[in-house]
XYZ file of C-alpha atoms in Angstrom:
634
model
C -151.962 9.005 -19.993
C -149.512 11.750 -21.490
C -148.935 11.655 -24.992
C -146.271 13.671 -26.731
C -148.439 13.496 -30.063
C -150.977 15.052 -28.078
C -149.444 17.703 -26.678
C -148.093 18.618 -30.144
C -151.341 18.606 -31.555
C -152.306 21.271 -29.179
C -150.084 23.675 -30.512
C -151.162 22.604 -34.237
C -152.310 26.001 -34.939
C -148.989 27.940 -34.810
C -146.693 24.816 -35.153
C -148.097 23.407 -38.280
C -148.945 20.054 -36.592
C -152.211 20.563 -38.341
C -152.341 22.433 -41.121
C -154.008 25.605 -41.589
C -157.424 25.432 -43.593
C -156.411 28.051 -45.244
C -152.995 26.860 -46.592
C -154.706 23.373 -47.274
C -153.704 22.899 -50.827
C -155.883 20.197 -51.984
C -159.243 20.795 -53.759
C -162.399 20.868 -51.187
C -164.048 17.629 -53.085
C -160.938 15.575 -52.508
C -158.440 14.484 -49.335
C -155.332 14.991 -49.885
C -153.357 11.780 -51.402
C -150.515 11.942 -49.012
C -151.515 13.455 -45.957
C -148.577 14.742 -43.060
C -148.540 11.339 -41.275
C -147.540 14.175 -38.028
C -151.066 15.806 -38.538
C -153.612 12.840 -38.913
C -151.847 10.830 -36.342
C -152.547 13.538 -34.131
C -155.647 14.806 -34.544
C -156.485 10.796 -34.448
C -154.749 10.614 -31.141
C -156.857 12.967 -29.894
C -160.087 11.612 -30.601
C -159.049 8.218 -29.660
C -157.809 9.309 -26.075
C -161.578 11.190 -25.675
C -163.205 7.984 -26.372
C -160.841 5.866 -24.684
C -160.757 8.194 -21.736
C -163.931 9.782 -20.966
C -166.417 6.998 -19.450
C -165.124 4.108 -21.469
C -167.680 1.082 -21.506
C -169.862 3.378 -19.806
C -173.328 3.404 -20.270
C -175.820 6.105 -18.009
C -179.267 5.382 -17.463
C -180.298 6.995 -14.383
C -179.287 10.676 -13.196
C -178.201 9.954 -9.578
C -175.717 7.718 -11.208
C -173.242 10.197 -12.549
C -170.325 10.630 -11.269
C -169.657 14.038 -9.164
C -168.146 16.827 -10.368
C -164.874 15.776 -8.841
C -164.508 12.524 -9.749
C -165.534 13.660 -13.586
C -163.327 16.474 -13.584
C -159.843 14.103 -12.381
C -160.710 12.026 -15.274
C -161.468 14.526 -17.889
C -157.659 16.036 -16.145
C -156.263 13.001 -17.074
C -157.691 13.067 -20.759
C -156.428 15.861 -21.206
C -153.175 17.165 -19.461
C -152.714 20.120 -21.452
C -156.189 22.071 -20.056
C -153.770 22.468 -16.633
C -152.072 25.132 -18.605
C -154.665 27.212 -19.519
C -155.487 27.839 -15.433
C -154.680 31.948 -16.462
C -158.726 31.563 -17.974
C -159.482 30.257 -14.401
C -158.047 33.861 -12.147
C -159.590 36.045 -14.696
C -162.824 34.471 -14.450
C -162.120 34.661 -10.518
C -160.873 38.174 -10.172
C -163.085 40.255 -13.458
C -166.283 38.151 -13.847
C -166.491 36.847 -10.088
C -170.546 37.520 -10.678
C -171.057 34.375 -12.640
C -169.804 32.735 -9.380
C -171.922 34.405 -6.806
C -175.074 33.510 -9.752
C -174.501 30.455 -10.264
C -175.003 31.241 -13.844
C -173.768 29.076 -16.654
C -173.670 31.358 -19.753
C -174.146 29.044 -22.968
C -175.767 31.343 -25.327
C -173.101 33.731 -25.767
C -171.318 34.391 -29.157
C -168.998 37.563 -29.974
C -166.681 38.678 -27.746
C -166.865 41.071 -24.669
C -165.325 44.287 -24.837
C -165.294 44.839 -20.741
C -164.993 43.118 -17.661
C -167.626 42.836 -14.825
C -165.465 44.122 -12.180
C -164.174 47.437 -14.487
C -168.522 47.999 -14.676
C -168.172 47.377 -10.761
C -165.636 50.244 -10.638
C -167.809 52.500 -12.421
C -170.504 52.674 -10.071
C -170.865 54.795 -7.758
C -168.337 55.438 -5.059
C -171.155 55.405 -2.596
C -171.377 51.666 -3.359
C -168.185 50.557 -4.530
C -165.726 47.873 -2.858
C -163.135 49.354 -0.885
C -160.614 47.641 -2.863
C -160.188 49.508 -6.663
C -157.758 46.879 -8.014
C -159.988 44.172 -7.504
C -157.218 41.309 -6.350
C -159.123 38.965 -5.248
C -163.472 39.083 -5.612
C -165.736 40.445 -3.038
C -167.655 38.231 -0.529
C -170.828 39.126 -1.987
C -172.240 40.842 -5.323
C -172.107 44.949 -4.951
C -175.558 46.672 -5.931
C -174.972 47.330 -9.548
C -175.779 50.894 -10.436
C -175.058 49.703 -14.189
C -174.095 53.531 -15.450
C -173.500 52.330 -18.999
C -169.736 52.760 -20.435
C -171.585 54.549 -23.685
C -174.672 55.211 -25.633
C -175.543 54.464 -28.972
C -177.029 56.628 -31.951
C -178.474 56.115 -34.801
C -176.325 57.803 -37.619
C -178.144 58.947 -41.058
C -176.663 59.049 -44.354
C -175.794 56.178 -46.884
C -172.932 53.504 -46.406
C -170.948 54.388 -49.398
C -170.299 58.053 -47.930
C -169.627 57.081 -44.634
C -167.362 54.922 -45.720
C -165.223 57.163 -47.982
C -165.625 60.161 -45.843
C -166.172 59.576 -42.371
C -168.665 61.200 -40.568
C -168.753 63.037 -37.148
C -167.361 60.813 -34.503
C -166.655 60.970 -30.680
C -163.405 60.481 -29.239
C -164.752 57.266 -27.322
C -166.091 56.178 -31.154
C -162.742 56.548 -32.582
C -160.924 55.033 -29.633
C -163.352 51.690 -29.555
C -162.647 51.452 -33.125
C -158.652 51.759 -32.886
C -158.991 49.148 -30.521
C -161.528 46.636 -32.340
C -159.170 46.988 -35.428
C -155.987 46.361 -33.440
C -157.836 43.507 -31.740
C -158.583 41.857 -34.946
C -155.537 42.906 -37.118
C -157.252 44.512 -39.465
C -155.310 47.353 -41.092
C -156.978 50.932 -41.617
C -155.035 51.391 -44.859
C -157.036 48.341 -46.332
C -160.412 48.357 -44.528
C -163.215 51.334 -43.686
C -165.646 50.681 -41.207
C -169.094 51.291 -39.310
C -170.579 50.308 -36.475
C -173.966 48.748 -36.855
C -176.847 48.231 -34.645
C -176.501 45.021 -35.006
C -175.356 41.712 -37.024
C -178.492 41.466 -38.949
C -178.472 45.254 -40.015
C -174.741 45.135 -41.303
C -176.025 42.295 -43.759
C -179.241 44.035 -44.399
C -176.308 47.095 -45.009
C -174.245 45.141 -47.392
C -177.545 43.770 -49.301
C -178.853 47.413 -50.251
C -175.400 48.241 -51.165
C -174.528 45.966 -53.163
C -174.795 45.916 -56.821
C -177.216 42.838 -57.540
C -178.408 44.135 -61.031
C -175.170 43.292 -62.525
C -174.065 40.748 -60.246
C -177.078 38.870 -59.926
C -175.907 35.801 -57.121
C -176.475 35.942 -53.789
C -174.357 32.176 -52.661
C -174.196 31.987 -48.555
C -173.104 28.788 -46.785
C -175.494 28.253 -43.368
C -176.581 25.119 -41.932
C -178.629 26.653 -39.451
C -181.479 29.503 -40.081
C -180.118 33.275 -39.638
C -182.128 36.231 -39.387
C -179.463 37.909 -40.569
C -179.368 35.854 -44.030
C -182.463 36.296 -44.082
C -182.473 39.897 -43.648
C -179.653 40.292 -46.543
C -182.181 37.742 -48.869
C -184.976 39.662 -48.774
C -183.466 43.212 -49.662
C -181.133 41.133 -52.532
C -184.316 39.611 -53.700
C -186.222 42.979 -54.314
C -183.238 43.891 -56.231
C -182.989 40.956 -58.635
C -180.711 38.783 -57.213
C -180.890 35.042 -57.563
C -180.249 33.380 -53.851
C -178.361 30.286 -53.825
C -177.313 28.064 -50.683
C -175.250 25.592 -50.064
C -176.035 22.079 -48.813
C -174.739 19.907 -46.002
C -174.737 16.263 -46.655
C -176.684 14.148 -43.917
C -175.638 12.709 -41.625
C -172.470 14.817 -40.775
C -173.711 17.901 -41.863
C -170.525 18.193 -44.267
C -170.603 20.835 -46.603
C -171.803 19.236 -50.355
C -168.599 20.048 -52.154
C -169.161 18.959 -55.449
C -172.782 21.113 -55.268
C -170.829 24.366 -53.800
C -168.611 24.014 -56.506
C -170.526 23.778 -59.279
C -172.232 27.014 -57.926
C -169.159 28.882 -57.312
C -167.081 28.009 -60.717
C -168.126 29.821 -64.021
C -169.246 28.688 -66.890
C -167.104 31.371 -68.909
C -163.204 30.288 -69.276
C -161.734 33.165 -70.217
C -159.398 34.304 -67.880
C -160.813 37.855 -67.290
C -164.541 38.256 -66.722
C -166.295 40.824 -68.043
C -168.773 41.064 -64.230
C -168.365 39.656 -61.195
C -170.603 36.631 -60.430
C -172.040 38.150 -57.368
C -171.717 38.194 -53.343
C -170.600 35.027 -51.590
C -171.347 34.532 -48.196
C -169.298 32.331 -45.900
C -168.977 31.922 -42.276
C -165.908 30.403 -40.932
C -167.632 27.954 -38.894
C -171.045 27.068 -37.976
C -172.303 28.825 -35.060
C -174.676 25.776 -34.156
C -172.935 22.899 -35.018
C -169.372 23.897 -34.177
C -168.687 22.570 -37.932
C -165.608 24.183 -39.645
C -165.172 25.143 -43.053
C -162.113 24.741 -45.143
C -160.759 28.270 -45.604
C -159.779 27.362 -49.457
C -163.808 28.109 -50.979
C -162.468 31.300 -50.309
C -160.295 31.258 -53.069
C -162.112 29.511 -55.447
C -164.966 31.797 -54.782
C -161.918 34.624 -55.578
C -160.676 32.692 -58.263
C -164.138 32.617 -60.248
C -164.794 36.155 -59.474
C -166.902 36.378 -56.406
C -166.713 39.443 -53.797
C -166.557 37.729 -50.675
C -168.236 38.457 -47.507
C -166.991 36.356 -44.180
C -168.970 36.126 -41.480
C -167.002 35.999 -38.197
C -169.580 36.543 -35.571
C -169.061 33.674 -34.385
C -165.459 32.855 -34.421
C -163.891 32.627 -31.154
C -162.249 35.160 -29.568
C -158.843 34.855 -30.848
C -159.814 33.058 -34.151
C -158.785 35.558 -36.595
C -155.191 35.303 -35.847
C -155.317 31.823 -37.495
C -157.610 32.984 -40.009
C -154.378 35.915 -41.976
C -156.187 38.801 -43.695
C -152.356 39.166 -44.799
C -153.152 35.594 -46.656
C -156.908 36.444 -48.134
C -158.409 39.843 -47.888
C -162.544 39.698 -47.849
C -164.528 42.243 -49.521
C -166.799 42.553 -46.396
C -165.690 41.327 -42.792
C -168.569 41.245 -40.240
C -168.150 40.894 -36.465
C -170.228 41.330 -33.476
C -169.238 42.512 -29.808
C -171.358 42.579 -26.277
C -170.066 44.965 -22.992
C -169.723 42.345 -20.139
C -170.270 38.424 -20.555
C -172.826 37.254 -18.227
C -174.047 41.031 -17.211
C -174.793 42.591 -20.183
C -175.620 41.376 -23.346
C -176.131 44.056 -25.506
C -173.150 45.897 -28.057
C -173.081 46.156 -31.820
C -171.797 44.622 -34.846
C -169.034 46.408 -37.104
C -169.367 45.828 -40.521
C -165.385 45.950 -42.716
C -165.360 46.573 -45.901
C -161.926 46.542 -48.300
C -161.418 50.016 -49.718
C -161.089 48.526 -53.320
C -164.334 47.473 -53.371
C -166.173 50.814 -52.123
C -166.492 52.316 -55.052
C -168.668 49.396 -56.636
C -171.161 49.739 -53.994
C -174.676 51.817 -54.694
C -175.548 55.222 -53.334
C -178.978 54.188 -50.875
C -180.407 55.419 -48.277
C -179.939 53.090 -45.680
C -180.695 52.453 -41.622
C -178.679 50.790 -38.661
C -175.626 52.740 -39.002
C -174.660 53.393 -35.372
C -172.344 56.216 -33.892
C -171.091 55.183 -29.974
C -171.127 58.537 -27.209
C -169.786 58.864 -24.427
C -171.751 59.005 -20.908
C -171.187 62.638 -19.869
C -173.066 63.152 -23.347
C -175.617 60.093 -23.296
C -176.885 61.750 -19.968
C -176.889 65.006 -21.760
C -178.640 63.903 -24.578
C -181.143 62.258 -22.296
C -181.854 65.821 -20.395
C -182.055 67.531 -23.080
C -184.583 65.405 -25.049
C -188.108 66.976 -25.469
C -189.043 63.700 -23.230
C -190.614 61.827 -25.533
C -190.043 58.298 -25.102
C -189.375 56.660 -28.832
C -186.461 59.775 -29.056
C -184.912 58.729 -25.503
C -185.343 54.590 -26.588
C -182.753 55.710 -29.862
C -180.535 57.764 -27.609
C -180.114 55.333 -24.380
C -179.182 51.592 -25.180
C -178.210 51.050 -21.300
C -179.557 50.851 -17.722
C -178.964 53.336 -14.600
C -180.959 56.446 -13.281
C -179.478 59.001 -11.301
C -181.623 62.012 -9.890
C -179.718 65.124 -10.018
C -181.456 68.105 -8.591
C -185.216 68.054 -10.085
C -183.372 66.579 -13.063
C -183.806 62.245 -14.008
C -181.786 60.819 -15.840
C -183.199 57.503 -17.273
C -181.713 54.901 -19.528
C -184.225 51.899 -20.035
C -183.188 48.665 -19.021
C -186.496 46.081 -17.771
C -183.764 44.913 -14.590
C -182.990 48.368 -13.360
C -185.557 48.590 -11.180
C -184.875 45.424 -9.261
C -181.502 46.472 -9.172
C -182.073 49.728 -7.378
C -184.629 48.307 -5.318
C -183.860 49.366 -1.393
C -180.893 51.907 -2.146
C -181.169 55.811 -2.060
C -180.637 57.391 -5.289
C -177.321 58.775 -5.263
C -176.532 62.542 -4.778
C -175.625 65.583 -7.073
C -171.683 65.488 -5.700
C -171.595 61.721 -6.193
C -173.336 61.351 -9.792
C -170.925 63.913 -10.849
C -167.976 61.768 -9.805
C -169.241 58.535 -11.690
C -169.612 60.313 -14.785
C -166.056 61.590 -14.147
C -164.943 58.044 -13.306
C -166.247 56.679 -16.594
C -164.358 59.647 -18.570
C -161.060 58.819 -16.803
C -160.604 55.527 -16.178
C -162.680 54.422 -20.260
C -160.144 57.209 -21.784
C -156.811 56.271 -20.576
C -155.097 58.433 -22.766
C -156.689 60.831 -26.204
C -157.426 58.267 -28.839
C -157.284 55.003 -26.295
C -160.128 53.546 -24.125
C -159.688 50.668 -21.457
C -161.438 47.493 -22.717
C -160.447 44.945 -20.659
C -161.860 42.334 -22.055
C -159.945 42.462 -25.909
C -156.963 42.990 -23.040
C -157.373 39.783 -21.362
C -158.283 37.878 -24.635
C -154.954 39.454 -26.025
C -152.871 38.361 -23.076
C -154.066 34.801 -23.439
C -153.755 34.366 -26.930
C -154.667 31.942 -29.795
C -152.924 28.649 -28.324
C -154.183 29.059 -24.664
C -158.222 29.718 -26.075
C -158.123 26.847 -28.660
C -156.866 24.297 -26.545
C -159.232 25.156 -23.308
C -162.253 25.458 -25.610
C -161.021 21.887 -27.746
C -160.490 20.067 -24.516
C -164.423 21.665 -22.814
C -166.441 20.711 -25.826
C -165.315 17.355 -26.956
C -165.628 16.001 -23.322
C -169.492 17.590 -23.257
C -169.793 15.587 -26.582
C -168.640 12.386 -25.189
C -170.649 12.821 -22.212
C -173.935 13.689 -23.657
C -173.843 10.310 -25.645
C -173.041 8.322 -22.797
C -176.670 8.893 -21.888
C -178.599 5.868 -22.273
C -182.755 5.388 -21.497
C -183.002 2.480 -19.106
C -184.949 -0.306 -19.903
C -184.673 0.011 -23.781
C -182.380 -1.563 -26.459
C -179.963 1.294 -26.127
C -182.325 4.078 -27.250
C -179.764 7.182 -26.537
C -180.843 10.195 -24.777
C -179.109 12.952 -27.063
C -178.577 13.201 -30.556
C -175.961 15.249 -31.688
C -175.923 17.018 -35.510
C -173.029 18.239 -37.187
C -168.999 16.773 -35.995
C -169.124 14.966 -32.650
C -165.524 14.095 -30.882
C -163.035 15.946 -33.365
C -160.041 17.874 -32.703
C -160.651 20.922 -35.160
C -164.228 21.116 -34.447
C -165.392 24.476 -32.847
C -166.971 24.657 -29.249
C -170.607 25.020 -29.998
C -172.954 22.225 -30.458
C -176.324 21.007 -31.422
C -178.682 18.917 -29.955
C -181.822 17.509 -29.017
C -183.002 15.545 -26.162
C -185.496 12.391 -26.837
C -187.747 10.149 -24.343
C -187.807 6.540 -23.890
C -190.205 5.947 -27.015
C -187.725 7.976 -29.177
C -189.940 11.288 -29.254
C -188.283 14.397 -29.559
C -188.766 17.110 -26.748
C -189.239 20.490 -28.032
C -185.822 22.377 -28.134
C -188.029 25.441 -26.201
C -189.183 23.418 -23.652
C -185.564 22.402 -22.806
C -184.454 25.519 -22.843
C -187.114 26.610 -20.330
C -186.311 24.195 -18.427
C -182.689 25.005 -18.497
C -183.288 28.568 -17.867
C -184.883 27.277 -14.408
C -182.333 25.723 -13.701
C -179.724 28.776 -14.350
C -178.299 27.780 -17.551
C -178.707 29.777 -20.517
C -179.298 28.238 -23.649
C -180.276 28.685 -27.359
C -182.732 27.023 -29.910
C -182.512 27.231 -33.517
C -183.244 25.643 -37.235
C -180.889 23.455 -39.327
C -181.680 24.116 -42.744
C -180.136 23.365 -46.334
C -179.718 19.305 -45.225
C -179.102 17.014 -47.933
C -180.094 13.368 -48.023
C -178.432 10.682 -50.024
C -180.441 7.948 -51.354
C -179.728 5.549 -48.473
C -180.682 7.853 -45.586
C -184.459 8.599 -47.516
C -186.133 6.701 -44.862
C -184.431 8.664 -41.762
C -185.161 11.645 -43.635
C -188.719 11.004 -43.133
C -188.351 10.812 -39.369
C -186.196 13.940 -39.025
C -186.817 16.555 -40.891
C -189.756 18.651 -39.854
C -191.743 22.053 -41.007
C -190.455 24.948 -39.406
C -193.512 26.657 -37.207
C -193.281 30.435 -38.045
C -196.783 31.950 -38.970
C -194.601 35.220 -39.943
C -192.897 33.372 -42.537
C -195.566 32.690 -45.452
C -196.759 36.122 -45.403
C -195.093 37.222 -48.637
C -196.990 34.152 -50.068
C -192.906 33.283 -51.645
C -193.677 29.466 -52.321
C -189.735 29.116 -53.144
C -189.543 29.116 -49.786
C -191.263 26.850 -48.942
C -188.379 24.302 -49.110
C -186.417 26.405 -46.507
C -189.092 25.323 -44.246
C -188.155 21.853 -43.768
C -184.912 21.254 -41.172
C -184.876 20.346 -37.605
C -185.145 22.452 -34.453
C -182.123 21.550 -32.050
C -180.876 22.958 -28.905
C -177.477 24.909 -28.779
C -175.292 25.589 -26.810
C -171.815 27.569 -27.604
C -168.723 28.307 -24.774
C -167.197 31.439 -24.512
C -163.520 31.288 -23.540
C -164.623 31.593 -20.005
C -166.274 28.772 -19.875
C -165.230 25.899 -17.462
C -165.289 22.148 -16.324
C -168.394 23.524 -13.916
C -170.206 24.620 -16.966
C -170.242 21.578 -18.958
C -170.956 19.061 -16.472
C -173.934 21.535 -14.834
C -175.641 21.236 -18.207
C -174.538 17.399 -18.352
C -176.051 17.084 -14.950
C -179.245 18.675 -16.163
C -179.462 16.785 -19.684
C -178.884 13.753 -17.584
C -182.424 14.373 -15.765
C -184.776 13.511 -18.868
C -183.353 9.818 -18.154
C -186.320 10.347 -15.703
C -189.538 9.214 -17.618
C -191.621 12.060 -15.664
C -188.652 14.450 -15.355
C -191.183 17.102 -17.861
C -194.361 16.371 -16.145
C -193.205 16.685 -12.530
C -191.493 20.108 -13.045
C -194.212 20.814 -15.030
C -196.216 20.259 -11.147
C -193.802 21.904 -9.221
C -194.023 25.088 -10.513
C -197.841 25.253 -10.927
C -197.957 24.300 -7.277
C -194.991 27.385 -6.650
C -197.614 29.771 -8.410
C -195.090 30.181 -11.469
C -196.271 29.983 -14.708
C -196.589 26.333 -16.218
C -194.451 25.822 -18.954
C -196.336 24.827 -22.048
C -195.618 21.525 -23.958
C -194.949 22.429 -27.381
């Protein structure tokens, strides 16, 4: 089962096997004539292997017939050799997130990347409560209580973008550490790039929208299969400046972007060499965060070429993505990422919104909101104590969970879990609050102008290769598997549809779905996810939008596409929306580079259970008759 082709192609990124998408030098409409006969017999190797290997001539119908774990996971070893080598991903997720173990939780609704580790939150509680052993070599026998004292706070900063970004603004130590670090992380050099920390993804687009000059550069062109708030966010403040929104369009049924339609969008209709204006704000992300569809890098450059600022979106990129991506190659206008604090603990962080230093000056002076400044504990706790108590101004201070009593004096920081959390343990005393506020300060600050983040550490010691190739190997064997699911008793009616790429070697690791029943009726992507989230996997649920069908495919258009249910959505009374309206609601799901073999055949396993005919009705029973509340049928 070892193929050398194979085991080249998993080091296509930084060998050339496969080229870069960025370096491809063909136009996006057209393949290449003459492709490397090294690359495309590779990346076909690949996909032939996952077919050939995973299940071949293998049809299941009933749930109790899969395979176990075991036996699944010493084939999907021998599809794919290489994954042995990435068993680093395996300790870390051991030794720093050992939580996800003791939960049984199978994350796959995370996107961004984690700035800490579970275990360096664990050594910030508490000494009271805190495992004997500091270093953390191997995991504890059981979950610690988890005090939760939050590594920082988060403000709300006032002023206009343009400023901040030319001048700065009053910043903590711990602010101007984290963003060192998040710049070194991504290679993005301070002598090209200012940047801000936003509340979050959707208000660094709503940022660049009220920024950005849209009464001379009228377009507004973004590339999104699925539906984003944050688009949506940027659209309506363009909009109310005069901008004209375009989208792209993804050709049914592979979801490919519609080249010759992007292009005609993106290329002017002046040829003279040098433009009087810009054409506007292009919007691209560098893969689709539902689909797992990626996007040749080149619309970049025409978009460039035909004098577009460009905005990439690379929230969700994986965690060591932007190494293959070369800002020294192509340098955006705007660059917008998001980060979270611990994966599988804590879900909440920020977005930080990039923008080059050339193109500052063409932006607006506005007031604007969701600028963000980060603060340290020792002054989050402060701030807290000192507020005149009211609870909106302690809500913009605190973005974090814990409560210590000090004296007559409690500290609060909302979090909804807390309480359960604390439940049963004595509130810790004045000498021993003191001392994990002082742990935070020295272990966060190693030195003046560095903080710990652990988890940018452990992405950084893995690197690009090691990532890809885990992540490649995880998602296209959850692909095969899901359509190996059959309905019994039926002329092969499948189980799962999947939208977008299905077994490819370049496609990312998130994927879109929905589940159907034995007459071919589509279960409500909400209901599987509450279902899912019963049984301790996390999912997501969203809208593909912006589908094109060709004349052949009119009549499976009919049976597909549906009208988005959002009550919210007419009440601008904007009938030119009304055509964003139509797509289809799928289920997502996304890995994180810790995700493992466990993870994808748990949700396999669960997917596997609507083979049952009364699978939704009986758990529908079981937890009426467990007092829980029923979960509605959409």
């Amino acid at each position: 089962m070892h193929s050398p082709c194979l085991e080249e192609a998993s080091q296509a990124c930084l060998h050339g096997c496969c080229p870069s998408p960025f370096l491809t030098s063909h136009d996006p409409q057209t393949r290449p004539s003459k492709p490397t006969n090294t690359s495309a017999a590779c990346r076909r190797d690949f996909a032939s292997k996952t077919t050939s290997s995973i299940f071949p001539d293998t049809q299941f119908t009933n749930h109790e017939s899969l395979p176990s774990i075991h036996e699944s996971f010493a084939e999907f070893s021998e599809a794919y050799p290489q994954y042995s080598d990435t068993g680093r991903v395996d300790q870390i997720r051991a030794q720093e997130y050992y939580h996800l173990s003791f939960s049984n939780h199978t994350c796959l609704d995370y996107l961004g990347t984690g700035l800490f580790s579970y275990s360096q939150l664990q050594k910030h509680e508490s000494p009271a409560y805190r495992i004997a052993s500091s270093s953390f070599p191997l995991p504890p026998q059981s979950p610690p209580p988890v005090l939760d004292i939050p590594f920082f706070g988060v403000t709300y900063k006032t002023g206009n973008l343009k400023t901040l970004l030319l001048h700065g603004g009053a910043a903590s130590e711990l602010e101007s550490a984290v963003r060192t670090r998040i710049m070194s992380f991504l290679n993005v050099s301070e002598n090209d790039y200012s940047m801000v920390f936003t509340a979050n993804k959707t208000s660094a687009f709503k940022l660049v929208a009220e920024s950005y000059p849209f009464q001379s550069n009228r377009k507004l062109l973004s590339v999104y299969d699925y539906e984003s708030e944050a688009i949506e966010a940027m659209t309506n403040s363009s909009e109310k400046k005069g901008a004209r929104v375009m989208s792209a369009e993804f050709s049914w049924p592979r979801l490919r972007i519609q080249s010759s339609k992007l292009r005609n969008m993106l290329v002017s209709k002046e040829k003279k060499k040098k433009m009087k204006k810009r054409s506007g704000l292009f919007v691209f992300p560098l893969h689709s965060r539902m689909t797992g569809a990626r996007y040749p890098y080149l619309w970049l450059s025409i978009a460039e070429e035909n004098g577009w600022h460009v905005l990439i979106d690379a929230c969700a990129l994986g965690p060591k993505d932007m190494d293959s991506f070369g800002l020294s190659l192509f340098r955006p206008d705007f660059l917008i990422c998001s980060f979270y604090k611990v994966f599988g603990e804590n879900p909440s962080g920020f977005a930080c919104l990039f923008v080059k230093k050339s193109t500052i000056p063409i932006l607006e002076t506005s007031t604007t909101s969701g600028i963000v400044g980060l603060i340290p504990t020792e002054s989050l706790f402060q701030a807290v104590t000192e507020s005149p108590g009211t609870d909106t101004e302690v809500e913009n201070i605190a973005s974090q969970s814990g409560r210590i009593e000090k004296g007559k004096t409690t500290y609060e920081i909302q979090h909804e879990q807390v309480a359960e959390k604390l439940k049963g343990l004595e509130m810790i005393e004045v000498s021993e609050s003191d001392k994990a506020i002082e742990i935070i300060q020295e272990d966060n600050l190693k030195q003046k102008g560095e903080i710990e983040c652990r988890g940018l550490d452990q992405v950084d010691s893995l690197g690009l290769v090691t990532i890809s190739n885990r992540a490649r190997c995880l998602i296209n064997w959850l692909v095969s598997a899901l359509l190996k699911l059959q309905h019994p008793n039926t002329k092969g009616t499948p189980l799962v549809r999947i939208y977008g790429p299905k077994v490819k070697f370049d496609r990312g690791p998130a994927i879109a779905f929905n589940i159907f029943d034995w007459k071919g009726e589509k279960i409500e992507p909400v209901l599987v996810q509450k279902l899912a989230d019963r049984s301790n996997i996390s999912l997501s649920y969203g809208f593909l939008h912006h589908i094109w069908f060709a004349d052949k495919y009119q009549e499976e258009k009919e049976k597909v596409i549906e009208r988005r249910s959002n009550e919210a959505k007419s009440a601008n009374g904007n009938k030119g929306r009304d055509k964003n309206d139509m797509g289809i609601a799928v289920v997502t799901a996304a890995l994180g580079f810790l995700a493992n073999f466990q993870d994808i055949y748990k949700l396999w396993a669960f997917v596997a259970q609507f083979l049952d005919a009364d699978f939704v009705e009986k758990e529908r029973w079981r937890y009426t008759c467990l007092n829980q509340k029923t979960i509605e049928v959409l």
